[in-house]
Short mmCIF file of C-alpha atoms in Angstrom, two decimals:
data_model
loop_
_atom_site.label_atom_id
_atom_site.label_comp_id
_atom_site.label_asym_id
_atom_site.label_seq_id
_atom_site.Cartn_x
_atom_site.Cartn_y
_atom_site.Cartn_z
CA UNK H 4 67.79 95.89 -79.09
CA UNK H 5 64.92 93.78 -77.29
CA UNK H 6 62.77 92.15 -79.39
CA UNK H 7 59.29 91.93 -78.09
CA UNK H 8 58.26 88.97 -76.48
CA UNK H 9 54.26 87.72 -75.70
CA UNK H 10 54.66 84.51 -73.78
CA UNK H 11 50.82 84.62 -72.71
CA UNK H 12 48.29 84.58 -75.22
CA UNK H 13 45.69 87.31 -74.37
CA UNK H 14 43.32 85.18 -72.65
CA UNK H 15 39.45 85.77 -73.47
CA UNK H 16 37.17 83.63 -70.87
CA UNK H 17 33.58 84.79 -69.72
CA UNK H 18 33.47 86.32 -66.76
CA UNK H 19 32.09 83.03 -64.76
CA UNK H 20 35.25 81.06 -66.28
CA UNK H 21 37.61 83.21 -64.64
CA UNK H 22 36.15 83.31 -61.19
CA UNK H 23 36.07 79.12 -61.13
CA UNK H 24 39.75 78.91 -62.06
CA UNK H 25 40.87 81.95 -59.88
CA UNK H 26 38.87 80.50 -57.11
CA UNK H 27 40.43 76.42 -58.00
CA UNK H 28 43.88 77.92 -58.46
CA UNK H 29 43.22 79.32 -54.74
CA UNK H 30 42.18 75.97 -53.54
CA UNK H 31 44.79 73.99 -54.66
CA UNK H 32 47.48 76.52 -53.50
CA UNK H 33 46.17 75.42 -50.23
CA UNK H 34 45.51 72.07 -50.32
CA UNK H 35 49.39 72.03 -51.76
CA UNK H 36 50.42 74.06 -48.82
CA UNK H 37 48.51 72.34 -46.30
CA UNK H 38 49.15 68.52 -47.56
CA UNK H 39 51.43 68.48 -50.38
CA UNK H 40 51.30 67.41 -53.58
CA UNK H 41 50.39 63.80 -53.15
CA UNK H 42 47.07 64.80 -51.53
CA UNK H 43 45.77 67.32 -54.22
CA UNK H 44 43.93 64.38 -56.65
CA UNK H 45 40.91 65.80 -59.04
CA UNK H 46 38.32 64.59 -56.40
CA UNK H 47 39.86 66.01 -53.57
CA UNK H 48 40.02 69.63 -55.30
CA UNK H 49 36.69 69.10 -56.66
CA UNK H 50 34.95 68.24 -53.25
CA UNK H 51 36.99 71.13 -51.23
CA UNK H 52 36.78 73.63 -53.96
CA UNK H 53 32.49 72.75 -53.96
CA UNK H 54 32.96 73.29 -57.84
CA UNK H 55 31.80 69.35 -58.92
CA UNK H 56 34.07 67.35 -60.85
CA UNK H 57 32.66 67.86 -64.24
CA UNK H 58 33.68 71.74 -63.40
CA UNK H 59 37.35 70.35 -62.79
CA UNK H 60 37.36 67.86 -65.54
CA UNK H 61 36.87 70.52 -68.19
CA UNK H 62 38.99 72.80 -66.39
CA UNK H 63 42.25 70.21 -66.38
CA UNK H 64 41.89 68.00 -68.35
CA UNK H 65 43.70 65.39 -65.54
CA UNK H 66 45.91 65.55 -62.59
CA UNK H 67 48.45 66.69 -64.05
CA UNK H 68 46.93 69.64 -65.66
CA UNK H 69 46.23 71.26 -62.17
CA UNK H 70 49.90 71.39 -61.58
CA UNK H 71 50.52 72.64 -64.76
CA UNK H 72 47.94 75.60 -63.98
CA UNK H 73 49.54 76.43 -60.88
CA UNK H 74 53.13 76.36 -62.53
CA UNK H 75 51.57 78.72 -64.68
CA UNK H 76 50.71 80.91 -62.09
CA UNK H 77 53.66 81.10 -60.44
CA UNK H 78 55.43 81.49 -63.55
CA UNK H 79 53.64 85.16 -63.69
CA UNK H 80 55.92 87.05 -61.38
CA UNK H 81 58.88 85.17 -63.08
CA UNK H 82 58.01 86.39 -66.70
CA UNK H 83 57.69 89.92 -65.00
CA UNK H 84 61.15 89.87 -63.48
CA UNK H 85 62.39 88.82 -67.07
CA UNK H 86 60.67 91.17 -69.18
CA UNK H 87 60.45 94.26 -67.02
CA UNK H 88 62.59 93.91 -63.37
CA UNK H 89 66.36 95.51 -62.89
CA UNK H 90 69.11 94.10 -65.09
CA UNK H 91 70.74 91.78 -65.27
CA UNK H 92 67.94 89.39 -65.50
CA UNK H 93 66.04 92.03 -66.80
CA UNK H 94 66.71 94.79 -69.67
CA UNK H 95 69.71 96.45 -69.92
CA UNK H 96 72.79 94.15 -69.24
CA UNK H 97 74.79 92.58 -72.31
CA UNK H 98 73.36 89.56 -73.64
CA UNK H 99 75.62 87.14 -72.15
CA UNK H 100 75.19 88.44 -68.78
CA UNK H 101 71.44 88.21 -69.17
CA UNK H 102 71.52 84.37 -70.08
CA UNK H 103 73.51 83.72 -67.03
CA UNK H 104 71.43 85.61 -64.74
CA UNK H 105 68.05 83.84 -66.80
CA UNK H 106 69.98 80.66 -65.66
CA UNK H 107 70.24 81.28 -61.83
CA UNK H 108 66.97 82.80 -61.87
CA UNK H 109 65.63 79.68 -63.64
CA UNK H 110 67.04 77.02 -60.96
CA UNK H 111 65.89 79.13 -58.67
CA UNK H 112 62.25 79.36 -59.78
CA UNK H 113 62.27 75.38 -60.45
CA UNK H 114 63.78 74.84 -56.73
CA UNK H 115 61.21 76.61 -55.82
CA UNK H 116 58.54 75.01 -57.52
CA UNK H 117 59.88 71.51 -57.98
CA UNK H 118 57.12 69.54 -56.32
CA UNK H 119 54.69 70.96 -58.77
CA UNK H 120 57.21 71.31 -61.65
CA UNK H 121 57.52 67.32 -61.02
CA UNK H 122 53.70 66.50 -59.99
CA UNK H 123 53.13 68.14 -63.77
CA UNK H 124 55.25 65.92 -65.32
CA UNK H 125 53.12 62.80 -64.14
CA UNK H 126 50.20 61.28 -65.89
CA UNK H 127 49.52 60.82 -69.61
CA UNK H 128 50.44 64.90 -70.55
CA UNK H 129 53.91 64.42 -70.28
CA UNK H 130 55.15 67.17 -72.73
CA UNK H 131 55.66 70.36 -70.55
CA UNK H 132 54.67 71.91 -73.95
CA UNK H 133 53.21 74.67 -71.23
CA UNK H 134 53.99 78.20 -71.46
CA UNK H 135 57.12 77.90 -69.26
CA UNK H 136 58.86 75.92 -71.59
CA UNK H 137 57.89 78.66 -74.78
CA UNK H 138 59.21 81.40 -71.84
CA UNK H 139 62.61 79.85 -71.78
CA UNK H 140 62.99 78.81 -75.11
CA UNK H 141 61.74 82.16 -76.22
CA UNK H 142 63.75 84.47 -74.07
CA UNK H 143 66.99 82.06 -74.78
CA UNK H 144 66.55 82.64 -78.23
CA UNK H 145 66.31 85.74 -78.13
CA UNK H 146 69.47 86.28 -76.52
CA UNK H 147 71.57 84.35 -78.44
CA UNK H 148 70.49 86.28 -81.59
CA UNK H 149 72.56 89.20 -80.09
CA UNK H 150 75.16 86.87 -79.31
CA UNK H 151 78.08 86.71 -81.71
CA UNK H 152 77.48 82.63 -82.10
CA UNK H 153 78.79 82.35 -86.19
CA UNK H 154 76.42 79.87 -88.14
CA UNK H 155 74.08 78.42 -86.01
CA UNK H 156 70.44 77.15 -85.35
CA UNK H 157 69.46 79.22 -82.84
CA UNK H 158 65.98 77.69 -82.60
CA UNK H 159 67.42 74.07 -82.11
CA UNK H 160 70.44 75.77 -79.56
CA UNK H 161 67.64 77.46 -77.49
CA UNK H 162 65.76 74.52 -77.33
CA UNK H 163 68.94 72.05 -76.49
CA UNK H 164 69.76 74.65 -73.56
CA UNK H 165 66.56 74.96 -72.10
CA UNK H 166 66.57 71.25 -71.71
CA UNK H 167 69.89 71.51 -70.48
CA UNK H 168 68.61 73.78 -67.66
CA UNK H 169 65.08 72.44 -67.11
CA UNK H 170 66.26 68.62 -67.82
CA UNK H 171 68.23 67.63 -64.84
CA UNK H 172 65.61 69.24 -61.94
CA UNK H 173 62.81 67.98 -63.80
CA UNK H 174 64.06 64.68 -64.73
CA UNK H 175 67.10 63.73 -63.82
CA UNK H 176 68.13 64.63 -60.29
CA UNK H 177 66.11 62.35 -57.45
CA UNK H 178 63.59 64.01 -55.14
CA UNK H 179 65.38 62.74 -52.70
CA UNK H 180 68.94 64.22 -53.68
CA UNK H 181 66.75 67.43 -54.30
CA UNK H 182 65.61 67.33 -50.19
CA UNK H 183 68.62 66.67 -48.71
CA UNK H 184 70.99 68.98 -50.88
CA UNK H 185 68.94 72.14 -51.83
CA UNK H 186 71.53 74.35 -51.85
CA UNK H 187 74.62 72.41 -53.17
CA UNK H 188 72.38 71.13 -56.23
CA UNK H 189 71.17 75.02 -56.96
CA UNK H 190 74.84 75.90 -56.57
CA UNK H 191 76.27 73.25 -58.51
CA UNK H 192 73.42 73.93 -61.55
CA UNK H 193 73.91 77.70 -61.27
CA UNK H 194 77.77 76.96 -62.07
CA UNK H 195 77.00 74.65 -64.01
CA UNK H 196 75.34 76.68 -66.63
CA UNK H 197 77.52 79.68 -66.37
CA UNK H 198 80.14 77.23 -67.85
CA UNK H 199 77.87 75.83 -70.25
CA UNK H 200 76.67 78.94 -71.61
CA UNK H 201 80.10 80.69 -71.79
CA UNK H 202 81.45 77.67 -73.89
CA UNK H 203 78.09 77.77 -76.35
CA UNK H 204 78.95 81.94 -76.70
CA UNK H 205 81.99 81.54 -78.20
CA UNK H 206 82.34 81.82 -81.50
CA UNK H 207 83.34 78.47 -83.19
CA UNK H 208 86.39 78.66 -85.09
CA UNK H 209 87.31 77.04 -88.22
CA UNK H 210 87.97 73.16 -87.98
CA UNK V 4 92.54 54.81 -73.02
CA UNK V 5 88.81 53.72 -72.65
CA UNK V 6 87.62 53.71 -69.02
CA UNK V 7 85.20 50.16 -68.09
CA UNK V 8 82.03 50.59 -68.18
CA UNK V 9 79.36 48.17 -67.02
CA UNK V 10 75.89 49.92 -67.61
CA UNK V 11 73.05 46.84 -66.60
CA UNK V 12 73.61 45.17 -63.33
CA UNK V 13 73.81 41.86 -63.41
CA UNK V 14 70.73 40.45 -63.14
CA UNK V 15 70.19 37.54 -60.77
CA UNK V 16 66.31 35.87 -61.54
CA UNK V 17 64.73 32.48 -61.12
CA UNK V 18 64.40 30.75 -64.65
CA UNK V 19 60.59 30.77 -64.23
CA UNK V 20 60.79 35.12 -64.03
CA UNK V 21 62.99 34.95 -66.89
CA UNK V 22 61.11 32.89 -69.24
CA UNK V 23 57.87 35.29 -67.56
CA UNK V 24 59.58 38.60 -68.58
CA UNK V 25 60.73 37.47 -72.20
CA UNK V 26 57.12 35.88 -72.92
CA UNK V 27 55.68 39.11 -71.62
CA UNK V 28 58.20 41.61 -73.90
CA UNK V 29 57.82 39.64 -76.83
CA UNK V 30 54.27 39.76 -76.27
CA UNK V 31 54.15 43.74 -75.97
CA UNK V 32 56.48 43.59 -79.25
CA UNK V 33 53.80 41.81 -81.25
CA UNK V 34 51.02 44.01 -79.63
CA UNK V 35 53.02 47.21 -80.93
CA UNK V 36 53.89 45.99 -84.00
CA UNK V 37 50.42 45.17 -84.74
CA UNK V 38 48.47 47.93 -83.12
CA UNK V 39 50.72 50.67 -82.16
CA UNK V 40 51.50 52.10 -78.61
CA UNK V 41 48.07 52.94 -77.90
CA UNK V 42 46.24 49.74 -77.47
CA UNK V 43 48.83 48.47 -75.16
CA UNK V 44 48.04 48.12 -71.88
CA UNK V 45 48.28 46.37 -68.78
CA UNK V 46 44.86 44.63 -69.39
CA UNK V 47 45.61 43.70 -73.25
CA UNK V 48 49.08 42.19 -72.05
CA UNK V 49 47.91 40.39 -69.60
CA UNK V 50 45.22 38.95 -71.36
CA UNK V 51 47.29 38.76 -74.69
CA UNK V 52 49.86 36.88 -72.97
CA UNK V 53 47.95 34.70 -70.99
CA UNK V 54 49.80 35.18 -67.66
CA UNK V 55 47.38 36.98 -65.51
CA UNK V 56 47.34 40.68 -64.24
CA UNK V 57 49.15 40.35 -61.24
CA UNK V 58 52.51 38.82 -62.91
CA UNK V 59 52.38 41.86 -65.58
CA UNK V 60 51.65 44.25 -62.60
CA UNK V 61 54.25 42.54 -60.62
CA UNK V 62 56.60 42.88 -63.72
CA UNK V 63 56.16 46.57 -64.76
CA UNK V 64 54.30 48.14 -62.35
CA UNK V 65 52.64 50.43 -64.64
CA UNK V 66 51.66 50.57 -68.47
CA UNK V 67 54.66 53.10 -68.55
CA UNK V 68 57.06 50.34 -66.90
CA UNK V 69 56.33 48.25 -70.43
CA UNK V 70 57.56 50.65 -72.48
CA UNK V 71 60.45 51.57 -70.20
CA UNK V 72 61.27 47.15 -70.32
CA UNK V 73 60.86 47.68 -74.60
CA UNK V 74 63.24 51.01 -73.83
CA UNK V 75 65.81 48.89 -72.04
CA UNK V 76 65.52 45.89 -74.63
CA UNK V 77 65.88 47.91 -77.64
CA UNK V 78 69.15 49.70 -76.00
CA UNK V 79 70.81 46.35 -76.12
CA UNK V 80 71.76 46.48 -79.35
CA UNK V 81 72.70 50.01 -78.87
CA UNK V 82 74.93 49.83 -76.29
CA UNK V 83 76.63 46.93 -77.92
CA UNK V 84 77.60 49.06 -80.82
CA UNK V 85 78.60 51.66 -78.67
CA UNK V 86 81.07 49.36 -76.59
CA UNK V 87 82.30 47.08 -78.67
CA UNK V 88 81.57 48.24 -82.30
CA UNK V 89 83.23 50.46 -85.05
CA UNK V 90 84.55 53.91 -84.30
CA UNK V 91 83.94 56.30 -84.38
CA UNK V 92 80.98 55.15 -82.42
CA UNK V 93 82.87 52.08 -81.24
CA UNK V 94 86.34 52.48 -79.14
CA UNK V 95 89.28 53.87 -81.50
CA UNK V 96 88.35 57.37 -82.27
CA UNK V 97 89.85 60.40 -80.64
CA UNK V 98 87.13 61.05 -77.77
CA UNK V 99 85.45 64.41 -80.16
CA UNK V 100 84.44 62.24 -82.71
CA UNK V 101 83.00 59.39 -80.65
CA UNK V 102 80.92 62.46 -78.69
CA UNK V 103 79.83 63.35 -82.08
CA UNK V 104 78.95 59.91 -83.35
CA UNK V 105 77.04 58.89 -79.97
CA UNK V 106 74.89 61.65 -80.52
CA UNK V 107 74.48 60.96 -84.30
CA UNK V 108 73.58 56.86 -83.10
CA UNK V 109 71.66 58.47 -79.88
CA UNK V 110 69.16 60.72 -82.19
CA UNK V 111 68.48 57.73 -84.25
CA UNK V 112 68.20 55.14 -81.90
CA UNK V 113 65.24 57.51 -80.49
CA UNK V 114 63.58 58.79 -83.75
CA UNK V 115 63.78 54.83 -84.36
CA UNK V 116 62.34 54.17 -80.84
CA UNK V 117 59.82 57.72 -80.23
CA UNK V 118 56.91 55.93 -80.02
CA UNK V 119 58.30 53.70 -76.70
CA UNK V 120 60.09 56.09 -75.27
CA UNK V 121 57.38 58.93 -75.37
CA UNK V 122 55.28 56.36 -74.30
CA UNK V 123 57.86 55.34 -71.34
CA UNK V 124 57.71 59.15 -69.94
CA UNK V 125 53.60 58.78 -69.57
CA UNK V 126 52.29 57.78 -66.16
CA UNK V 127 53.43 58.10 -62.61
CA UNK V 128 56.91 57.18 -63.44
CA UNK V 129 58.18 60.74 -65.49
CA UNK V 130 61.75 60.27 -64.48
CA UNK V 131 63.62 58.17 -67.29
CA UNK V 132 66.25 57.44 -64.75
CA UNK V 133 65.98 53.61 -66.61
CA UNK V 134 69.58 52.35 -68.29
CA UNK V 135 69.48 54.59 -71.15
CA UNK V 136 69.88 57.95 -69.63
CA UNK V 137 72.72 56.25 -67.35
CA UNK V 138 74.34 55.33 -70.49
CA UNK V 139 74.45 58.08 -72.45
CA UNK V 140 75.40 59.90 -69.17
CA UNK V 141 78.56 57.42 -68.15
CA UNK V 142 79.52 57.16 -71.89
CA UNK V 143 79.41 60.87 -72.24
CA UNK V 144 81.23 61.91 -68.67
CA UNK V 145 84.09 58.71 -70.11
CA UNK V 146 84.33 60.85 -73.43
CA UNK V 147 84.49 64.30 -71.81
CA UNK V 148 87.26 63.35 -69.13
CA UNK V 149 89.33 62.42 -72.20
CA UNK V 150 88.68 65.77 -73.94
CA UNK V 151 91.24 69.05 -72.48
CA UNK V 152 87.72 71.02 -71.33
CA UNK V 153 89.75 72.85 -68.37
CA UNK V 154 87.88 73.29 -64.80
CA UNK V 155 84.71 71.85 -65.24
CA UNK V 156 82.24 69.78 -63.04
CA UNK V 157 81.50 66.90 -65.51
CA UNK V 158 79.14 64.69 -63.83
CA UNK V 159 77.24 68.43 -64.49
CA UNK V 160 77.87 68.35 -67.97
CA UNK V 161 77.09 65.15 -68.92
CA UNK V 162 74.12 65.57 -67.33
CA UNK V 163 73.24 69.02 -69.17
CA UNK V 164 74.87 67.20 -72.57
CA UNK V 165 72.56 64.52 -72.19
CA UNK V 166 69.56 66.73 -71.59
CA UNK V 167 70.43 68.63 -74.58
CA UNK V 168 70.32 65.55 -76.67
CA UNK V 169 67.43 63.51 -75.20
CA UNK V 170 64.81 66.46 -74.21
CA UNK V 171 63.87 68.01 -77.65
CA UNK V 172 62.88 64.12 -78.77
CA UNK V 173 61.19 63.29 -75.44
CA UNK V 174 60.07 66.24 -74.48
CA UNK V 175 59.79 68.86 -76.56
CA UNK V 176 59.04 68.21 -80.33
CA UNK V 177 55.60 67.52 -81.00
CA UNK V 178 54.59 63.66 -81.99
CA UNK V 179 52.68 65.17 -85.36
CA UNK V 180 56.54 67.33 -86.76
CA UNK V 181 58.08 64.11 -85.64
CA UNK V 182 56.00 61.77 -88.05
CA UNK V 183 55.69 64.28 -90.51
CA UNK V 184 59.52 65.60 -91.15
CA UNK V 185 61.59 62.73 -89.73
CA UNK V 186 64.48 63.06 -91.96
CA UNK V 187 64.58 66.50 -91.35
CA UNK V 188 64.50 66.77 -87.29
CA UNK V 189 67.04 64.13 -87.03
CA UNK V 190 69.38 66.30 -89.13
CA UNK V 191 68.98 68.77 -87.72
CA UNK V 192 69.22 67.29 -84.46
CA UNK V 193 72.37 65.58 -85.81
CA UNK V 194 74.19 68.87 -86.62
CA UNK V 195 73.14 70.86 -83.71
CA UNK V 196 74.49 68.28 -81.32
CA UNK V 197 77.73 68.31 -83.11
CA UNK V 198 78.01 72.43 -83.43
CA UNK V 199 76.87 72.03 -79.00
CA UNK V 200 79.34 69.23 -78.15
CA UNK V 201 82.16 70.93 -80.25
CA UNK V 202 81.21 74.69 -78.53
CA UNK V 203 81.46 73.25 -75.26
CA UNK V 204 84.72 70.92 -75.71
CA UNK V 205 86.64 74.00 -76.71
CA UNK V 206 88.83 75.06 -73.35
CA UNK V 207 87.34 78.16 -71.29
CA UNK V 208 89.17 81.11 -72.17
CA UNK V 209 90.14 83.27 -68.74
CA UNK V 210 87.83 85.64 -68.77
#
């Protein structure tokens, strides 16, 4: 019934490689945790991390592409809930159910993460073409094509509802708002997607 | 029927800022027109326009405030057709048709505009929280409070709605499929917002 999924591209990186991003992913966890996000610049991470800058260049590309590796990161343990923990976000519940619970679980992880998820949205890279956004629009997919939907693009409906769950945390909805009403905005999005995606299931009748 | 809907504030500014900021747009305009979105920056408008760094810095802020002041220029036009002109897209139309047309006019507007506003989401400033996504949000909440969608939150929706319609352009179709299959995106585009809007404006079933 599940289709396989492979959201993470067997990686193949000399053995050097790995330690200097294992060991900057481990830096900037802390600088984040210690300072926030505003503090943790390419220089800073480059003169705390005693890797040089060139080292840090090549390995991000910009600013932005060191919170996109640590969204990555944390995005690990989410993928493994998805693919492998206890329905129903994981295996074994009816379709529907599962893109509800991939919903909750979804606000949840960008709550979680939203000073990153945001930080990776600045500067010049800002298509989060990372591998979150192929996780979501992936999975999605792949539950609506056990979905009784009638004719449909399923590509272009998993893409339109991933932006319609990633779009207003990322984009739309203020910091500030985000600070002051944690809860009541991952309340309000968790019911708000329910509803969406129980409207999208149905099948469309004839008009 | 139609509920008022007032979208730019008005803007109170000192004849000399005025005549600045329309010098300085239809500057960027020729810049763009000639060159594309690349070679525009804060250093070629300045020196372009003749009116010194600090009143363009002053002005925008950032090379990604430009493209945000081209955004909100271009939407004039828009938002004029939307208010005042023809329905479906223009008042007149039963509220599921002008849904469907706004998202019809809202795809081309931005296939028409991708260059800007991809170019408006670069920088420090990520979150298009300009005119344009209050726009199509207030114009889509007035259409869906006119549609039967039972118990909904719809400040949500038309937040999720417009999401659905603005992400895959801004964020997640890649600049090369969108110069190479133009036609065919915004089709596509075009039907999957109207098989999305007319899924969710069906009334929830009890379930």
């Amino acid at each position: 019934m599940t289709e396989p999924l492979t959201w993470r591209a067997p990686q193949v990186e000399r053995a050097d490689a790995a330690r200097n991003r294992q060991h900057l992913i481990a830096t900037a966890r802390e600088m984040l945790a210690e300072a926030g996000p505003d503090r943790l610049t390419m220089d800073a991470l480059a003169e705390r991390s005693g890797l040089g800058k060139g080292t840090v260049f090549r390995r991000f590309g910009t600013r932005a592409g060191i919170f996109w590796a640590l969204l990555d990161e944390a995005e690990h343990g989410f993928q493994e809930e998805v693919l492998g923990g206890p329905p129903p976000l994981g295996p074994g519940a009816p379709p529907l159910d599962r893109l509800i619970a991939f919903g909750e679980a979804r606000v949840r992880f960008l709550m979680d993460n939203r000073d990153i998820g945001r930080a990776a949205l600045d500067g010049r890279q800002a298509n989060p073409a990372g591998p979150q956004t192929s996780l979501s629009q992936a999975h999605i997919r792949m539950l609506l094509s056990h979905l009784d939907l009638g004719p449909a693009d399923l590509g272009l409906l998993a893409i339109q509802l991933t932006a319609a769950l990633d779009g207003p945390l990322l984009l739309y909805i203020s910091a500030a708002d985000l600070d002051h009403a944690t809860t009541e905005i991952a309340d309000s999005l968790t019911n708000g997607w329910r509803d969406l995606v129980r409207r999208v299931a149905r099948p469309l009748a004839d008009r």
